[in-house]
CSV table of C-alpha atoms in Angstrom, one decimal:
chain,number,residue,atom,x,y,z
A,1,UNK,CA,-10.3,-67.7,-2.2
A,2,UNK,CA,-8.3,-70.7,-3.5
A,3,UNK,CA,-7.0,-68.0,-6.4
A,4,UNK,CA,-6.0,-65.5,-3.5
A,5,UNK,CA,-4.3,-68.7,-1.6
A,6,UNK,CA,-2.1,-70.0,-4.4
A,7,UNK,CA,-1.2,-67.0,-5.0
A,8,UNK,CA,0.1,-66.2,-1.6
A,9,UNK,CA,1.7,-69.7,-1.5
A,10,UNK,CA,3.7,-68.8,-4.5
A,11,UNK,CA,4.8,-65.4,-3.2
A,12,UNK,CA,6.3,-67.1,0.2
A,13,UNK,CA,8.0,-69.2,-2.4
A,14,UNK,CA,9.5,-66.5,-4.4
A,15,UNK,CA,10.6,-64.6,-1.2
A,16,UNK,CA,12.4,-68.2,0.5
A,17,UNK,CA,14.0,-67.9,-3.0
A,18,UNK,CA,15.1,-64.5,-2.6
A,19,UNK,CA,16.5,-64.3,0.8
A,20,UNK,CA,18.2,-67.5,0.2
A,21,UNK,CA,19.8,-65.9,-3.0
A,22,UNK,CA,20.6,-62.9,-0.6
A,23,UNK,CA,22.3,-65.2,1.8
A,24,UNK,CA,24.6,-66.5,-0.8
A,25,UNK,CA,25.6,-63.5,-2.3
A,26,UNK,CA,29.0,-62.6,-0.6
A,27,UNK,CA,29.7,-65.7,-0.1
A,28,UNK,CA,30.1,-66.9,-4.3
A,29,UNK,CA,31.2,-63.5,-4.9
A,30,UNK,CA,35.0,-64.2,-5.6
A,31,UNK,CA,37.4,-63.5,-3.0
A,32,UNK,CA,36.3,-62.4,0.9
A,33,UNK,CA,34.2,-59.8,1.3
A,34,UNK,CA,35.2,-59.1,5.2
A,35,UNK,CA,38.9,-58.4,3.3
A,36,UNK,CA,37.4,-55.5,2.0
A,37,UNK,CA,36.4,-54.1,5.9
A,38,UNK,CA,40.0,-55.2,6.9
A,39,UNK,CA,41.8,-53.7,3.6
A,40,UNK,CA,40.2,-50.3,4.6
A,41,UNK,CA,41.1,-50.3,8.5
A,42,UNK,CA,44.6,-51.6,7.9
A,43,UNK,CA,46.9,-51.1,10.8
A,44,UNK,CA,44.1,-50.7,12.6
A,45,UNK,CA,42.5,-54.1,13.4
A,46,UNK,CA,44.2,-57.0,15.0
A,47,UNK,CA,44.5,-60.1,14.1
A,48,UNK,CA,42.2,-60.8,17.3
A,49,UNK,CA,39.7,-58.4,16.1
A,50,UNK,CA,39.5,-60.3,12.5
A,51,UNK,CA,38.2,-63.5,13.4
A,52,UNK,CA,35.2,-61.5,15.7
A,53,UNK,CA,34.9,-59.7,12.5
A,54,UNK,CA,34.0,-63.1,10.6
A,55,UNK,CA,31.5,-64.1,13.4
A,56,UNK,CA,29.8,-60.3,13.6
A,57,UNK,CA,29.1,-60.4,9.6
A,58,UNK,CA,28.1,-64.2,9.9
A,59,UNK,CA,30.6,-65.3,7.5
A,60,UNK,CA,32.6,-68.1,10.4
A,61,UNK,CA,34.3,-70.3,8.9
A,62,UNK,CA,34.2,-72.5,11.7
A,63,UNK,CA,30.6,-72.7,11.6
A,64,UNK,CA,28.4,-74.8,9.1
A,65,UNK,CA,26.5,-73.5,5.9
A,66,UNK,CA,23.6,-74.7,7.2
A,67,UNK,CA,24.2,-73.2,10.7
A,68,UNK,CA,25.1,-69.6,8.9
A,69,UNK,CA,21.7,-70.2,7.1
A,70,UNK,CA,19.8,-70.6,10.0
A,71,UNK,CA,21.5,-68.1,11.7
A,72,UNK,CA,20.7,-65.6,8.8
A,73,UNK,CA,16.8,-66.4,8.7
A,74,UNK,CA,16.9,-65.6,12.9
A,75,UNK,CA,18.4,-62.4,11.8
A,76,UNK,CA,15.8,-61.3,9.1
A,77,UNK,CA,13.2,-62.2,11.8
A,78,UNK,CA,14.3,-59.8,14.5
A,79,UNK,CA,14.8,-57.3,11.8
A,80,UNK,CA,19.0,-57.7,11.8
A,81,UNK,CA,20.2,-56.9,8.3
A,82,UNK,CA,24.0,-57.2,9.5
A,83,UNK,CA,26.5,-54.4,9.7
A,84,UNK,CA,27.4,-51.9,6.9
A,85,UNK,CA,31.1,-51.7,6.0
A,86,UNK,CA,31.0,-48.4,4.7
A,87,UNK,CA,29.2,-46.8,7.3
A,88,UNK,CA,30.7,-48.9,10.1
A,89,UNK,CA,29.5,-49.7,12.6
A,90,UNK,CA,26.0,-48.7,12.0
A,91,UNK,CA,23.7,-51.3,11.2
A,92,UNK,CA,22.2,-51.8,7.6
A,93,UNK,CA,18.8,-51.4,8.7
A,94,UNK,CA,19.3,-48.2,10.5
A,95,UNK,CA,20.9,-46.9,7.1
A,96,UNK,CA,18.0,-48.2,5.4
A,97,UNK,CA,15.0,-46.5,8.2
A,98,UNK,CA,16.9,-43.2,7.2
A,99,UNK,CA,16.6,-43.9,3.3
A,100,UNK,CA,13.4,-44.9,2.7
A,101,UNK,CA,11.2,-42.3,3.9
A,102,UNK,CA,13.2,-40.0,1.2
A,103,UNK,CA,12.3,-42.4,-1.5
A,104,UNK,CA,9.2,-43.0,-0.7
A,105,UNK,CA,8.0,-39.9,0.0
A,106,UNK,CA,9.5,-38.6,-3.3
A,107,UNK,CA,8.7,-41.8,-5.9
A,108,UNK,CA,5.7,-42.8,-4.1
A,109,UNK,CA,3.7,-39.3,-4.5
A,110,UNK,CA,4.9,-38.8,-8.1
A,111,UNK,CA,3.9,-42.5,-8.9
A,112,UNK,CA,0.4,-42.2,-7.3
A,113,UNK,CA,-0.1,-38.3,-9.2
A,114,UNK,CA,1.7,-39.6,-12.3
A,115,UNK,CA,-1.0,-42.9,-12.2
A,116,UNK,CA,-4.1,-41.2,-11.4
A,117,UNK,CA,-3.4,-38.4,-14.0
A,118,UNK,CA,-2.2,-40.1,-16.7
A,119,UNK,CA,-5.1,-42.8,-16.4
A,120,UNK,CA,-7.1,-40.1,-16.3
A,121,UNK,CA,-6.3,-38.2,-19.3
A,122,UNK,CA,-5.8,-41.3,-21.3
A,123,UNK,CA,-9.3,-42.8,-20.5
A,124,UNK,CA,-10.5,-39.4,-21.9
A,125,UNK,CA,-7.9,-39.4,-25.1
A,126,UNK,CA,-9.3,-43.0,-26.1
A,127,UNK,CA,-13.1,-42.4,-25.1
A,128,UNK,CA,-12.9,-38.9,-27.6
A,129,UNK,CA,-10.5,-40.5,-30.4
A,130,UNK,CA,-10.3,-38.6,-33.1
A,131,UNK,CA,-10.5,-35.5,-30.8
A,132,UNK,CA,-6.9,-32.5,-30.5
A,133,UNK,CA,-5.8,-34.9,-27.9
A,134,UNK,CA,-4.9,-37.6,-30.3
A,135,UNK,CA,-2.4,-34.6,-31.8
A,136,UNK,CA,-0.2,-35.3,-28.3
A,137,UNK,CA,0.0,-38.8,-28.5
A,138,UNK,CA,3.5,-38.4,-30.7
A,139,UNK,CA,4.6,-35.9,-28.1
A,140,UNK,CA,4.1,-37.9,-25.0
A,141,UNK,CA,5.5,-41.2,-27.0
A,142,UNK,CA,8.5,-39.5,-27.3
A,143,UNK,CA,8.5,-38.5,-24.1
A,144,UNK,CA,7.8,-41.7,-22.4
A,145,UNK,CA,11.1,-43.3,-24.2
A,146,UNK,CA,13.6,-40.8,-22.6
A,147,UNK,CA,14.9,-42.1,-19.1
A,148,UNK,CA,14.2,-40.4,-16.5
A,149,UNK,CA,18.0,-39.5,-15.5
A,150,UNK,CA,18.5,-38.0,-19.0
A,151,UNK,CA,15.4,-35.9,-17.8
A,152,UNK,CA,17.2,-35.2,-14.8
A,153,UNK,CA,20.1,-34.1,-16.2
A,154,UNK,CA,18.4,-31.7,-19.0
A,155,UNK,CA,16.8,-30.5,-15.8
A,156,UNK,CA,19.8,-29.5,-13.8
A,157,UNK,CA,21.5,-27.9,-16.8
A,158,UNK,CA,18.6,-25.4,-17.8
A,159,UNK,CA,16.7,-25.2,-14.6
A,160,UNK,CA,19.2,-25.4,-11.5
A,161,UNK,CA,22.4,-23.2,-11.2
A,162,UNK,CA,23.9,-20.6,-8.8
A,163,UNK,CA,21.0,-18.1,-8.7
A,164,UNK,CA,17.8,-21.0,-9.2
A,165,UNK,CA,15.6,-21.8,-6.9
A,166,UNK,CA,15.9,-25.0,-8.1
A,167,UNK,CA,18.7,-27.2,-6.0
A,168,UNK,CA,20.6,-29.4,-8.0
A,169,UNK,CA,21.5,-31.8,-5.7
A,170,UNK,CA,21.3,-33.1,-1.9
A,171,UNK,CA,17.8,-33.5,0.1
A,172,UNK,CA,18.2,-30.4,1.9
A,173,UNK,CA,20.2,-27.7,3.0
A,174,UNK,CA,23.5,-28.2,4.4
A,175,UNK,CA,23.5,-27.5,7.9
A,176,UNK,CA,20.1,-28.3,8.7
A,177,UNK,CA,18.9,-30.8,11.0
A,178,UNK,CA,16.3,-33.2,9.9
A,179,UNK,CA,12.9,-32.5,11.4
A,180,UNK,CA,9.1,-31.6,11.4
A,181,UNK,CA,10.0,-27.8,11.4
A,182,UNK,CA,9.0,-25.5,8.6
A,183,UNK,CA,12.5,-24.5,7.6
A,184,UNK,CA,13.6,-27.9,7.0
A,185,UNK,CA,10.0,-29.3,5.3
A,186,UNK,CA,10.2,-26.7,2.9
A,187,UNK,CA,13.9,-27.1,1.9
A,188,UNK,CA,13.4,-30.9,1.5
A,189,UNK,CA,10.5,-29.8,-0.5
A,190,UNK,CA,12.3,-27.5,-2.8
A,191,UNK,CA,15.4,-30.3,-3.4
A,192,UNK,CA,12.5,-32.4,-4.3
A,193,UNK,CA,11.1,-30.5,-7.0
A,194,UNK,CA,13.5,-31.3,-10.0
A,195,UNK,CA,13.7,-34.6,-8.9
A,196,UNK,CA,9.6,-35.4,-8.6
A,197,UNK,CA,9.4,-33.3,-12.1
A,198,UNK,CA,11.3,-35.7,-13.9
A,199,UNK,CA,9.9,-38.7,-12.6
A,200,UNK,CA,6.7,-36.7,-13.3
A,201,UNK,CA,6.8,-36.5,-16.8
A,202,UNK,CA,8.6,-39.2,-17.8
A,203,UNK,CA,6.0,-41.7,-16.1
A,204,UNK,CA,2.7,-40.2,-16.7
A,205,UNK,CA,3.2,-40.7,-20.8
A,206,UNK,CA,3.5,-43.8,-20.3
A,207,UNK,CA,-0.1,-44.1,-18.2
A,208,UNK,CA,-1.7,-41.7,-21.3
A,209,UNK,CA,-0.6,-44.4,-23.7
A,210,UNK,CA,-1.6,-47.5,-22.2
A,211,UNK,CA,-5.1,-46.4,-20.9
A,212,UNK,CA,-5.9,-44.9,-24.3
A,213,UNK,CA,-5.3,-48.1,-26.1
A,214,UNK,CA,-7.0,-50.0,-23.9
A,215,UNK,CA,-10.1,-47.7,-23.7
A,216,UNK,CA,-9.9,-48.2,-27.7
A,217,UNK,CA,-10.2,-51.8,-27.7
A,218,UNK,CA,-12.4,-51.7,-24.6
A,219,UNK,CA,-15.1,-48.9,-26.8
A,220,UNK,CA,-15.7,-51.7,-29.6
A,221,UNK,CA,-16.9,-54.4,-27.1
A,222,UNK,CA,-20.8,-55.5,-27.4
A,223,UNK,CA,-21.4,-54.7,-23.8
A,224,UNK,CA,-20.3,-50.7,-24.7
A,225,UNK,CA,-22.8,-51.0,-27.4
A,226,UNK,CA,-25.8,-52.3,-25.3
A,227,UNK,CA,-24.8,-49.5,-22.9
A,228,UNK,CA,-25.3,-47.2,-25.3
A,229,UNK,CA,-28.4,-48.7,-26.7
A,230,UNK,CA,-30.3,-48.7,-23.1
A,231,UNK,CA,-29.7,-44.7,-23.1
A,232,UNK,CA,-27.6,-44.7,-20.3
A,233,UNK,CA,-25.4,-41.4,-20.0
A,234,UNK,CA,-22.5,-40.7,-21.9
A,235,UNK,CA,-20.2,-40.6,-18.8
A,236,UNK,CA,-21.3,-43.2,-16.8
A,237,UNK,CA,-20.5,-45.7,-19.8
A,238,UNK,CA,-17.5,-44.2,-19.8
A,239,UNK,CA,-17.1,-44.5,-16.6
A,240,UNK,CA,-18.2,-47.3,-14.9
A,241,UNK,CA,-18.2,-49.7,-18.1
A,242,UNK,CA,-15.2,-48.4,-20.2
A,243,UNK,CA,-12.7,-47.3,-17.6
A,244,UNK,CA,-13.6,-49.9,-15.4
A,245,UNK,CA,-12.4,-52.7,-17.6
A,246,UNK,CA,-9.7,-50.4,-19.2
A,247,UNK,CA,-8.3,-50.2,-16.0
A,248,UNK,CA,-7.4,-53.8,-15.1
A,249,UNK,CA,-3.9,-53.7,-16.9
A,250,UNK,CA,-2.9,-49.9,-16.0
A,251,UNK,CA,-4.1,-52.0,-12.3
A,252,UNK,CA,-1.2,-54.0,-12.4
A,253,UNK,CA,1.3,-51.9,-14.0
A,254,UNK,CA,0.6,-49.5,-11.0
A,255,UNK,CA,1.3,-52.3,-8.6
A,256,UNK,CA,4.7,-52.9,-9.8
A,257,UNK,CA,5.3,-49.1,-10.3
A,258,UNK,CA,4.6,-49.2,-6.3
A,259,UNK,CA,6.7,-52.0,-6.0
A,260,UNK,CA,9.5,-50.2,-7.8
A,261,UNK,CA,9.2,-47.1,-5.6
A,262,UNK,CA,12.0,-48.4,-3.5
A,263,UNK,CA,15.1,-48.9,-6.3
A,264,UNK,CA,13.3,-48.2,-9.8
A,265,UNK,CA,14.9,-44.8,-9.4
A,266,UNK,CA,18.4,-45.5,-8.8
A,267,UNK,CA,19.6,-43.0,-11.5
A,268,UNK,CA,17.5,-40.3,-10.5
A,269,UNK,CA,18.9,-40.4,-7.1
A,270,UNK,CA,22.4,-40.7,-8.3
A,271,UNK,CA,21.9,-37.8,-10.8
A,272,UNK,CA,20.5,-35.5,-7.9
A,273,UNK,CA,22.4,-37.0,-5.3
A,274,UNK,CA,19.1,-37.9,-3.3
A,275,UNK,CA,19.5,-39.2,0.1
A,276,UNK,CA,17.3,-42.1,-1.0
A,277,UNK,CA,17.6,-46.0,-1.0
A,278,UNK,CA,19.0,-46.0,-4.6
A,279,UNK,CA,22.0,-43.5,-3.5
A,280,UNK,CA,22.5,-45.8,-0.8
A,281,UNK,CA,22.8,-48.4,-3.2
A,282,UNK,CA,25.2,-46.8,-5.3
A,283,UNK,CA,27.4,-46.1,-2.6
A,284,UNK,CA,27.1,-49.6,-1.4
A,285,UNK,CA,28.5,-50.5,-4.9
A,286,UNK,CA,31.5,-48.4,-4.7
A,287,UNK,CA,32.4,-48.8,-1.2
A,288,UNK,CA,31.5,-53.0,-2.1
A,289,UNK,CA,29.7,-52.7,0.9
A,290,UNK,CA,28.4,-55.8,0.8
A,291,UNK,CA,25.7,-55.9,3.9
A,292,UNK,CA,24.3,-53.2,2.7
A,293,UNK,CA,23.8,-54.6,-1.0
A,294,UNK,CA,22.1,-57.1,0.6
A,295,UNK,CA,19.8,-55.1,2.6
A,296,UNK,CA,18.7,-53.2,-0.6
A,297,UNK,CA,18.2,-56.1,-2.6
A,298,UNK,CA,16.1,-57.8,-0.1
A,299,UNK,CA,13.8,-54.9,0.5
A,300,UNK,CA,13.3,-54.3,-3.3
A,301,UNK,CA,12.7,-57.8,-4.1
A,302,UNK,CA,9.9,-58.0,-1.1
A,303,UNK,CA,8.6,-54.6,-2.1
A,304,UNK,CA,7.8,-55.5,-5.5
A,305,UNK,CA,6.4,-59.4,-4.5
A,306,UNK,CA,4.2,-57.1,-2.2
A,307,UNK,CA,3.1,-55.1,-4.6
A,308,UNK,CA,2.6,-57.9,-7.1
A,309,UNK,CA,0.2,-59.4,-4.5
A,310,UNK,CA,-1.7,-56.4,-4.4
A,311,UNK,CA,-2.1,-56.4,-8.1
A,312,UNK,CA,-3.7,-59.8,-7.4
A,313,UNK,CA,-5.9,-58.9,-5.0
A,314,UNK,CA,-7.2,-55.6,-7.1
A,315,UNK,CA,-7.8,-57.9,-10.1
A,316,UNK,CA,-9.8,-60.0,-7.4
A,317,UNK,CA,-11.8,-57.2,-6.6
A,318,UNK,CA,-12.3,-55.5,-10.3
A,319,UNK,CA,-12.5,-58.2,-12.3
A,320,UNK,CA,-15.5,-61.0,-11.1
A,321,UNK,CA,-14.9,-63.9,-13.6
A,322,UNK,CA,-10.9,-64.1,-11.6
A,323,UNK,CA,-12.8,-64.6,-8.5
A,324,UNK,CA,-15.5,-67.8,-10.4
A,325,UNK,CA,-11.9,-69.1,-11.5
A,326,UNK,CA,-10.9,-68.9,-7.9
């Protein structure tokens, strides 16, 4: 328990740090971000208009640091992540309601499959060295190094095209009306295809890779061998004594994959123009929208601290001598 509670102290730490870091953002970056709003209305807003301008983002110069601090933390409480410039005037976390179900529904199912297959194969590629699978390992180190938006764009050149049933771009048809209907679940489900297969492949090498070693180095331990020597069967060594402990690293790695799900796939929503959180983001960047930066910054960072203390916990619950430490 005193484990679990440090931990947690230091995550509240590391999230004061980030939203203070987000709160500063536009206002080192050089120049004034509201400019930007103003620059792209011009003729249109008056000089009445501006100064409400400052005030709506927070960025009054009449008004304290410490007083726009405050002000900020009140927002993040009731959920107020400012106003976007580029979509004007809908607020940032209205943009970012619409966005995340996309990326989570696409990177968070080809995560979880990628994980539990790839551990899967790769406790059996290390518990059988020697075996054909060992033949694949070169194949799926390659393919682990290539990026998954290279994948993504080998994907659109030989798969999608004018005739394919393969989309090469967008969440859906145009024209259609997001909803629980069939005709629209199964057009998001098609323009998800190329995407998920790309994240698919490129991720689960990576799982095959790391399990295997560690169900290597885990085989040779003495308590393997006393397994073994009390007659116990072959796959509940492998199993509950081998894969158990093998797991502990692949544990955490899948925590910040999870963690990740929100913006670890930037490109591969840029490539396929994906309605997702890291199009959002890239539009953000190009429109130097900065609310909306800041939005997306602030939900990665506490999606992968979030994840990171589920890690912790998991460890907690696999591994027994972290919880005598504790």
């Amino acid at each position: 328990m005193k484990y679990l509670l440090q931990r947690i102290a230091f995550y509240l730490f590391t999230a004061w740090a980030a939203i203070t870091i987000n709160f500063f953002i536009p206002r080192l970056i050089p120049g004034d971000p509201v400019s930007s709003l103003i620059n792209k209305y011009q003729g249109q807003i008056s000089t009445e208009a501006i100064q409400s301008l400052y005030v709506l983002f927070g960025l009054d110069k009449n008004a304290g640091m410490w007083s726009q601090y405050v002000d900020y933390w009140q927002q993040i409480f009731r959920g107020d992540l400012g106003i976007s410039f580029n979509f004007f005037p809908t607020p940032v976390s209205e943009i970012l309601a619409q966005s995340l179900p996309w990326t989570i529904a696409l990177v968070g199912v080809t995560t979880i499959v990628s994980f539990a297959l790839g551990t899967g194969l790769g406790v059996i590629a290390g518990w059988r060295r020697g075996s054909w699978m060992d033949g694949l390992l070169p194949v799926t180190t390659f393919i682990s190094s290539i990026p998954y938006f290279w994948l993504g764009l080998l994907a659109i050149t030989v798969l999608a095209g004018a005739d394919s049933f393969f989309p090469s771009s967008g969440g859906y048809e145009p024209g259609l009306v997001p909803s629980w209907d069939g005709e629209f679940i199964g057009s998001a489900i098609r323009h998800s295809l190329l995407p998920a297969f790309t994240i698919l492949i490129s991720s689960v090498s990576g799982w095959i890779l790391s399990m295997r070693n560690m169900m290597v180095t885990v085989a040779s331990e003495d308590y393997i061998t006393v397994a073994h020597a009390k007659g116990l069967p072959e796959r509940r060594v492998m199993v509950s004594y081998a894969a158990r402990n093998a797991l502990l690293p692949n544990v955490s790695g899948f925590a910040l994959s999870l963690g990740f799900i929100v913006g670890g796939t930037l490109l591969v929503e840029i490539v396929f123009s994906y309605p997702g959180i890291g199009y959002n983001l890239f539009q953000a960047v190009g429109a130097k929208d900065y609310p909306l930066m800041q939005g997306v910054f602030l939900v990665i960072t506490l999606s992968v601290l979030v994840a990171n203390l589920l890690a912790d916990i998991a460890y907690l619950l696999l591994d027994p001598r972290t919880r005598k430490e504790g």
